[in-house]
mmCIF file of C-alpha atoms and ligand atoms in Angstrom:
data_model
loop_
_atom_site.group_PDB
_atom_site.id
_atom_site.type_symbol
_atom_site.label_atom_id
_atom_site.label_comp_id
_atom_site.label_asym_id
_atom_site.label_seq_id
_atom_site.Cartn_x
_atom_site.Cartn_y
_atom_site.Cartn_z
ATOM 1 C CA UNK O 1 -1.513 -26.536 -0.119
ATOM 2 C CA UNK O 2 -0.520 -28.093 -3.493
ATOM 3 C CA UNK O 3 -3.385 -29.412 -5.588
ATOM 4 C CA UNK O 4 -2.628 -32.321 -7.732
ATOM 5 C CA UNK O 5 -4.930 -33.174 -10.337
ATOM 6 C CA UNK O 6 -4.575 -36.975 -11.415
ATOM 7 C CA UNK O 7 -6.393 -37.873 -14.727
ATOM 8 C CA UNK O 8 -6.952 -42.316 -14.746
ATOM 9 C CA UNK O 9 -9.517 -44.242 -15.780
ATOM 10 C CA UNK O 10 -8.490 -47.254 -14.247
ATOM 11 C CA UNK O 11 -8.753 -47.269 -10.559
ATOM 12 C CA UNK O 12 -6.605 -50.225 -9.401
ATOM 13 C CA UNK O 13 -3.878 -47.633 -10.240
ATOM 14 C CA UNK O 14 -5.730 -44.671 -9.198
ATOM 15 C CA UNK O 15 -6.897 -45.775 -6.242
ATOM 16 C CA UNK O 16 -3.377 -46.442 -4.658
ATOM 17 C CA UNK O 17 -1.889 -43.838 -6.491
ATOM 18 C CA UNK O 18 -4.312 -40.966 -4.611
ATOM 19 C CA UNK O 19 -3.717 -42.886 -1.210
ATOM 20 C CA UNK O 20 0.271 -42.268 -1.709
ATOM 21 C CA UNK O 21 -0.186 -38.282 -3.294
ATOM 22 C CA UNK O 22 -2.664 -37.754 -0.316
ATOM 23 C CA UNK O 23 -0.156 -39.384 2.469
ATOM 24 C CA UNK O 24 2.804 -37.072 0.635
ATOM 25 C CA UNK O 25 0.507 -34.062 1.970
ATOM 26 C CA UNK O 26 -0.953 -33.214 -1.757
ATOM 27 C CA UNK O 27 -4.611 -32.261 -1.916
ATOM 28 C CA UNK O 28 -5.886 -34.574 -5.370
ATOM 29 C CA UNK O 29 -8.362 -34.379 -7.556
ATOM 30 C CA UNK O 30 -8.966 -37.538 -9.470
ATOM 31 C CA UNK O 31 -10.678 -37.285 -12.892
ATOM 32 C CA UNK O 32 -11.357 -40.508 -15.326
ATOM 33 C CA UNK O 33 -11.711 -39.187 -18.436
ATOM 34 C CA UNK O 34 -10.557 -36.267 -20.910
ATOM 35 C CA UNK O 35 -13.525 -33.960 -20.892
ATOM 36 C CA UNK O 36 -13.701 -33.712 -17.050
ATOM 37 C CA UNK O 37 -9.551 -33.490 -16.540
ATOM 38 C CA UNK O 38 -10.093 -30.482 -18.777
ATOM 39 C CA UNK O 39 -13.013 -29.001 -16.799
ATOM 40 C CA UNK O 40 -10.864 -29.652 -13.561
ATOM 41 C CA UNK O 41 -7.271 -28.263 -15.173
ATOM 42 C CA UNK O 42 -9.374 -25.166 -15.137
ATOM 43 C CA UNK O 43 -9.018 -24.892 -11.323
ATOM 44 C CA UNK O 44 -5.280 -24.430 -11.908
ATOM 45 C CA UNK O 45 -3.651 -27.418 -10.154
ATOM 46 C CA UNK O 46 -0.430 -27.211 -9.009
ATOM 47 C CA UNK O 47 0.632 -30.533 -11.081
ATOM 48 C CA UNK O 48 -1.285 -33.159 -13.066
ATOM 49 C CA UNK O 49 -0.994 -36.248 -13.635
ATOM 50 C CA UNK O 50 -1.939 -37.807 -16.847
ATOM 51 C CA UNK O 51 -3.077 -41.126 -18.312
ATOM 52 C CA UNK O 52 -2.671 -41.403 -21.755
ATOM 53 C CA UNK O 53 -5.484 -43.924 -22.626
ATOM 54 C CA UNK O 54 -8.523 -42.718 -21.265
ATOM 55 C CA UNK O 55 -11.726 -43.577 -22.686
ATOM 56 C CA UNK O 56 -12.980 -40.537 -24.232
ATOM 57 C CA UNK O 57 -9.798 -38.398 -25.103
ATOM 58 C CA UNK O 58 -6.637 -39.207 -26.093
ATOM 59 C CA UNK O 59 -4.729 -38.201 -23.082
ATOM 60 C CA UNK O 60 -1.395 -35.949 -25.429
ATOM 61 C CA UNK O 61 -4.668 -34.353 -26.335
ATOM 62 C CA UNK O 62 -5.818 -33.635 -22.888
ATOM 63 C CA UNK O 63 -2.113 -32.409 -22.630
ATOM 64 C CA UNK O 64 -2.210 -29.937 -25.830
ATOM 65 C CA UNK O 65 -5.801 -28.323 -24.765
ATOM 66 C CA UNK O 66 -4.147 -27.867 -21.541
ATOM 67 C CA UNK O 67 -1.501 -26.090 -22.949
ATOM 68 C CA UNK O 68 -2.897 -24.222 -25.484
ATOM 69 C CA UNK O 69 -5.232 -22.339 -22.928
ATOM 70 C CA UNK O 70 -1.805 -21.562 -21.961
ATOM 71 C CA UNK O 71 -1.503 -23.003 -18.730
ATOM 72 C CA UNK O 72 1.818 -23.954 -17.364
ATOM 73 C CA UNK O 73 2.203 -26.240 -14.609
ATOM 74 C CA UNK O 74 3.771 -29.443 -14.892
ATOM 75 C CA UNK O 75 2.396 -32.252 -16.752
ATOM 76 C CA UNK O 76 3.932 -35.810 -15.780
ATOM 77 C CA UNK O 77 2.208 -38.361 -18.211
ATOM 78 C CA UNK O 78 1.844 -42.068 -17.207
ATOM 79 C CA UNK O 79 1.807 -44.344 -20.706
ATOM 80 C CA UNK O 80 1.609 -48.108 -20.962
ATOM 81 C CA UNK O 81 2.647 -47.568 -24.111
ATOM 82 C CA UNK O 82 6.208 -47.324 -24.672
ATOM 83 C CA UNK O 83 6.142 -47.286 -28.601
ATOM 84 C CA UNK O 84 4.493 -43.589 -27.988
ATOM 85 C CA UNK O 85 7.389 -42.274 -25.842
ATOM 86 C CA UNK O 86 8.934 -40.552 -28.564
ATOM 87 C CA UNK O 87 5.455 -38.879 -29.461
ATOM 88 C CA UNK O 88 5.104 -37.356 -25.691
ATOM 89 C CA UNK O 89 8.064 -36.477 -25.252
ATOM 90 C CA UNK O 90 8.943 -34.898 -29.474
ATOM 91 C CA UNK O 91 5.729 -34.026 -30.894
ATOM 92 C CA UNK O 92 5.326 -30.878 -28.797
ATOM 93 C CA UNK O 93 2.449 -31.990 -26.307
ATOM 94 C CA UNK O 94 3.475 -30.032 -23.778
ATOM 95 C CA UNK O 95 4.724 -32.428 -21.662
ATOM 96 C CA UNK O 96 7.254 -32.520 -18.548
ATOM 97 C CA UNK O 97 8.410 -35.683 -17.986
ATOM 98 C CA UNK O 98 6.811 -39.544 -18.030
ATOM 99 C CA UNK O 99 6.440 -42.453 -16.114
ATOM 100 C CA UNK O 100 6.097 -45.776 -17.870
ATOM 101 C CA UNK O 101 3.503 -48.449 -16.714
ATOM 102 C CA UNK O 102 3.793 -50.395 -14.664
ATOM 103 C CA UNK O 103 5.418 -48.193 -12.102
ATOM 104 C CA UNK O 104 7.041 -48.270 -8.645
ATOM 105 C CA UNK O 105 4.799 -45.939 -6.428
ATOM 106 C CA UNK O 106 8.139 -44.421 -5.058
ATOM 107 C CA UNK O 107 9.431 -43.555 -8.529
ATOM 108 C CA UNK O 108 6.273 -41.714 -9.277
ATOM 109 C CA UNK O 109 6.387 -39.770 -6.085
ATOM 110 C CA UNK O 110 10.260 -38.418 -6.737
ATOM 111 C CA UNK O 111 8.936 -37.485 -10.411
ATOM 112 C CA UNK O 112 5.830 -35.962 -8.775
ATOM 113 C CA UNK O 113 8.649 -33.793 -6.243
ATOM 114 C CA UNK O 114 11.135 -32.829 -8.543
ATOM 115 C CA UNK O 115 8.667 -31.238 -11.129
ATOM 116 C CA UNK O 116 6.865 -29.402 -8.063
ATOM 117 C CA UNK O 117 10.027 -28.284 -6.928
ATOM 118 C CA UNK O 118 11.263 -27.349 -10.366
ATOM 119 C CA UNK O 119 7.834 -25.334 -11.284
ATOM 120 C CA UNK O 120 8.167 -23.314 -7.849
ATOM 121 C CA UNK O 121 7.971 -19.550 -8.152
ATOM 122 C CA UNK O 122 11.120 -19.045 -6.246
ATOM 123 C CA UNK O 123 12.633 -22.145 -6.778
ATOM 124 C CA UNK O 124 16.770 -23.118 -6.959
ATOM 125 C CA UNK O 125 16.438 -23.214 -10.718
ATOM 126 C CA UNK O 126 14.946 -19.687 -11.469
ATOM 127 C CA UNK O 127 17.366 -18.229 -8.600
ATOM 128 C CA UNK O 128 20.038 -17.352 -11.203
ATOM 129 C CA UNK O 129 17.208 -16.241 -13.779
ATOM 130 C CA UNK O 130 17.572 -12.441 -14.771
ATOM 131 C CA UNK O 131 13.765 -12.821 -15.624
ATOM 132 C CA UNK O 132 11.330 -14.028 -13.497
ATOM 133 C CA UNK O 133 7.803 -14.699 -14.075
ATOM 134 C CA UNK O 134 5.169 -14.908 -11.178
ATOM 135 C CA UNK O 135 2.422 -16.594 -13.390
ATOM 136 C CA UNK O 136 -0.334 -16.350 -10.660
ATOM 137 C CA UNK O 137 0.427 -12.949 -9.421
ATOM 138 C CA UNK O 138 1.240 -11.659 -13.382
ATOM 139 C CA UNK O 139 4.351 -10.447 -12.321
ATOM 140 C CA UNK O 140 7.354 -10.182 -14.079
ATOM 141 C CA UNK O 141 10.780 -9.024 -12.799
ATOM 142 C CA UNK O 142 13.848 -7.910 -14.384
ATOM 143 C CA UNK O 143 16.826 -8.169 -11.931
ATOM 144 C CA UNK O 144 14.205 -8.168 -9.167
ATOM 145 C CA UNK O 145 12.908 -5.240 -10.254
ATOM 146 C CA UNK O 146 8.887 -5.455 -11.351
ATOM 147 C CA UNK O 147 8.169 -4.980 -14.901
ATOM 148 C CA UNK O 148 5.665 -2.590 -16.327
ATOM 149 C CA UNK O 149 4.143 -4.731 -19.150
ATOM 150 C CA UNK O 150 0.848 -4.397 -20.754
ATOM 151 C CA UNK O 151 -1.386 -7.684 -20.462
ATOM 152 C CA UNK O 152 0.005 -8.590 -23.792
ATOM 153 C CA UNK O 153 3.175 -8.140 -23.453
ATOM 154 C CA UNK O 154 3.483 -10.063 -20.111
ATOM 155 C CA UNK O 155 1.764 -13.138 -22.126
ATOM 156 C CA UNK O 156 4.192 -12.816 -24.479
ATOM 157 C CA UNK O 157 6.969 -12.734 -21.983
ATOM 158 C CA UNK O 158 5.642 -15.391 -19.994
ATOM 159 C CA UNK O 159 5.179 -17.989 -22.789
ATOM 160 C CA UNK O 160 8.686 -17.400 -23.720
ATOM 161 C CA UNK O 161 10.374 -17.365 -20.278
ATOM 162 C CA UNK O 162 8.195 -20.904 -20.238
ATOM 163 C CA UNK O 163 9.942 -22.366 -23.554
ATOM 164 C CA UNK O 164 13.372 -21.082 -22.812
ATOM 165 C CA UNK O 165 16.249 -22.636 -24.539
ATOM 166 C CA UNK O 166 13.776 -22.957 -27.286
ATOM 167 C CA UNK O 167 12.182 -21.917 -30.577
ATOM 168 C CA UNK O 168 8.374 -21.133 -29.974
ATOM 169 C CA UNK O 169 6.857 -20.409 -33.401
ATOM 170 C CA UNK O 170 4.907 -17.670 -34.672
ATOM 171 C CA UNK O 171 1.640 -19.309 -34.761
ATOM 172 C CA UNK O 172 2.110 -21.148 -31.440
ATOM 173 C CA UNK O 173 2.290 -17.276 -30.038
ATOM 174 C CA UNK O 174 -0.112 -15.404 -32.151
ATOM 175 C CA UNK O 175 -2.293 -19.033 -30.497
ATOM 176 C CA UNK O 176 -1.461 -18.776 -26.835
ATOM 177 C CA UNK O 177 -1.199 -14.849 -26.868
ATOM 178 C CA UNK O 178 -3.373 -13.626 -29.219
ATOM 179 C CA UNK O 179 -5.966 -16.560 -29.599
ATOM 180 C CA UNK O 180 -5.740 -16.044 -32.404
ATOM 181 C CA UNK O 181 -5.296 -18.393 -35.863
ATOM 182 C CA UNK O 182 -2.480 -16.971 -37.453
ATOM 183 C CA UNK O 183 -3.240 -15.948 -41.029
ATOM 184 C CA UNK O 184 0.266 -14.528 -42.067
ATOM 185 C CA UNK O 185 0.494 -10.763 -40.394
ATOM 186 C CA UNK O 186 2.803 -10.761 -37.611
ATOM 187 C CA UNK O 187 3.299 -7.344 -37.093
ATOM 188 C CA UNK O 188 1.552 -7.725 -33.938
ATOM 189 C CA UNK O 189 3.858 -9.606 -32.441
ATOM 190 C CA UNK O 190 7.023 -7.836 -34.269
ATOM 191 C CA UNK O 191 5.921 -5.141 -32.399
ATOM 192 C CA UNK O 192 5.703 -6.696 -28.623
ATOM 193 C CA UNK O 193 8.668 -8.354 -29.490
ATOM 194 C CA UNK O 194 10.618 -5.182 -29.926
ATOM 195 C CA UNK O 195 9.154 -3.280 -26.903
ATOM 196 C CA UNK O 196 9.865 -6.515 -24.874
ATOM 197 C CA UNK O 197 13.641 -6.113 -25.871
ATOM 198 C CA UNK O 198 13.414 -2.713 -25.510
ATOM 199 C CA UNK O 199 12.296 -3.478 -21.717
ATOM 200 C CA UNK O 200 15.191 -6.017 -21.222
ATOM 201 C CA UNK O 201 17.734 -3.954 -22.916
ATOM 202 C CA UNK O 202 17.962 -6.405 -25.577
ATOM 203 C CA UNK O 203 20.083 -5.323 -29.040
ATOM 204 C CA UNK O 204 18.493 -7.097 -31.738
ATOM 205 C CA UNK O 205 21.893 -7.691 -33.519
ATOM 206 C CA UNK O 206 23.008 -9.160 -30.208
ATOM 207 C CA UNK O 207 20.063 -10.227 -28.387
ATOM 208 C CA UNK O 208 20.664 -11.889 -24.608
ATOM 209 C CA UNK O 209 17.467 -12.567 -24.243
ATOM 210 C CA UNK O 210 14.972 -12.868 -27.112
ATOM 211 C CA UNK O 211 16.533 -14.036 -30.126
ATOM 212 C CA UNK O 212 15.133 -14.144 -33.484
ATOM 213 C CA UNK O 213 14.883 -17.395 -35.393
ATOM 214 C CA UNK O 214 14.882 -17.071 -38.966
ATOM 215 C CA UNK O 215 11.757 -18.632 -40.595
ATOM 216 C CA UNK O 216 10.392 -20.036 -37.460
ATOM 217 C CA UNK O 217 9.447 -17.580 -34.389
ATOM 218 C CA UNK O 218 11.702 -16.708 -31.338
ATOM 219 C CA UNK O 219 13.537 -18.462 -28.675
ATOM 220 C CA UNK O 220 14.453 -17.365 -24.824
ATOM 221 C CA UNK O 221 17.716 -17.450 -23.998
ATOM 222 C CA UNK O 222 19.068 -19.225 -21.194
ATOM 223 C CA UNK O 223 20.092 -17.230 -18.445
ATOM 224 C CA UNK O 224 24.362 -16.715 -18.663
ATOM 225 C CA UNK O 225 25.145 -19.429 -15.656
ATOM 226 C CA UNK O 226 26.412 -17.128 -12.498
HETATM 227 CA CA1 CA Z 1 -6.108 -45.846 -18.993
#
């Protein structure tokens, strides 16, 4: 069953908006405000659905929290305001995609499929993925074979495999990995880093998968097309 969670205060859109997510087959859960989206994100929906002006939280904030606990799932934002596009979709919120309002009820629903469809486990776009994460099982496999990773090292893994294609910093891992606040040691994560590559078969002079970025952190590779 796939659980959509669908954070909006105002119910002449949210009222409509269940009825449609309900008749597509999805199970929702409707929150109106930021405190309570957060509570429910907790019960790992399978999407959510969030309204940017709710009345307690901003919702990019709802969308940041949500991420920095280090969940994963798609995040489709619904904004009235337009001027803030370039803040969802640039300042790092952790967004997937946006709908503007108002919306057509059909448009949402295609959005709402193709990020469901892109988030599957074994969906068409991890299919030609050398590394695959199974983020509910905590599985990770290297050319379908499982791999033996310590808890941190599969967090590590997993929040990179996430970002792929691009540079997650230092602190935004030492954050989501470590919990930590990042107070200028990294040998920590130097360390995974190099036992990940070592478990990938990555040369550091000529990394395919985990590249360093000079200054900033470490970026994912793409998976070589074919
Ligand atoms: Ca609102």
């Amino acid at each position: 069953m796939t659980r959509v969670l669908l954070v909006e205060d105002d119910p002449g859109i949210s009222v409509p908006l269940t009825r449609a997510l309900r008749r597509e087959g999805y199970t929702v859960d409707v929150r109106s405000d930021g405190e309570s989206a957060l509570e429910a994100a907790r019960t790992r929906p399978d999407l959510i659905v969030l309204d940017l002006g709710l009345p307690d939280m901003d919702g990019l904030e709802v969308c940041r929290r949500i991420r920095e606990h280090g969940r994963t799932q798609p995040v489709l934002i619904l904004t009235a305001r337009a001027e803030e596009l370039d803040a969802v979709v640039g300042l790092d919120a952790g967004a997937d995609d946006y709908v503007t309002k108002p919306f057509r009820l059909a448009e949402l629903l295609a959005r709402v499929r193709a990020l469901l469809r892109r988030n599957a486990p074994d969906g068409a776009g991890e299919l030609d993925a050398e590394v695959r994460i199974d983020a509910d099982a905590r599985r990770a496999y290297f050319h379908d074979e499982e791999m033996q990773l310590t808890a941190k090292e599969f967090d590590l893994l997993r929040v990179l495999v996430r970002e792929r294609g691009r540079v997650v910093t230092r602190e935004q891992l030492m954050r989501e990995v470590w919990d930590t606040e990042w107070f200028g040691s990294t040998k920590t994560l130097d360390m995974h880093i190099s036992v990940l590559r070592k478990k990938l078969g990555d040369d550091v002079a000529q990394p395919r998968f985990i590249s360093t970025v000079r200054g900033m952190g470490f970026r994912f590779e793409r998976p070589a097309a074919g």
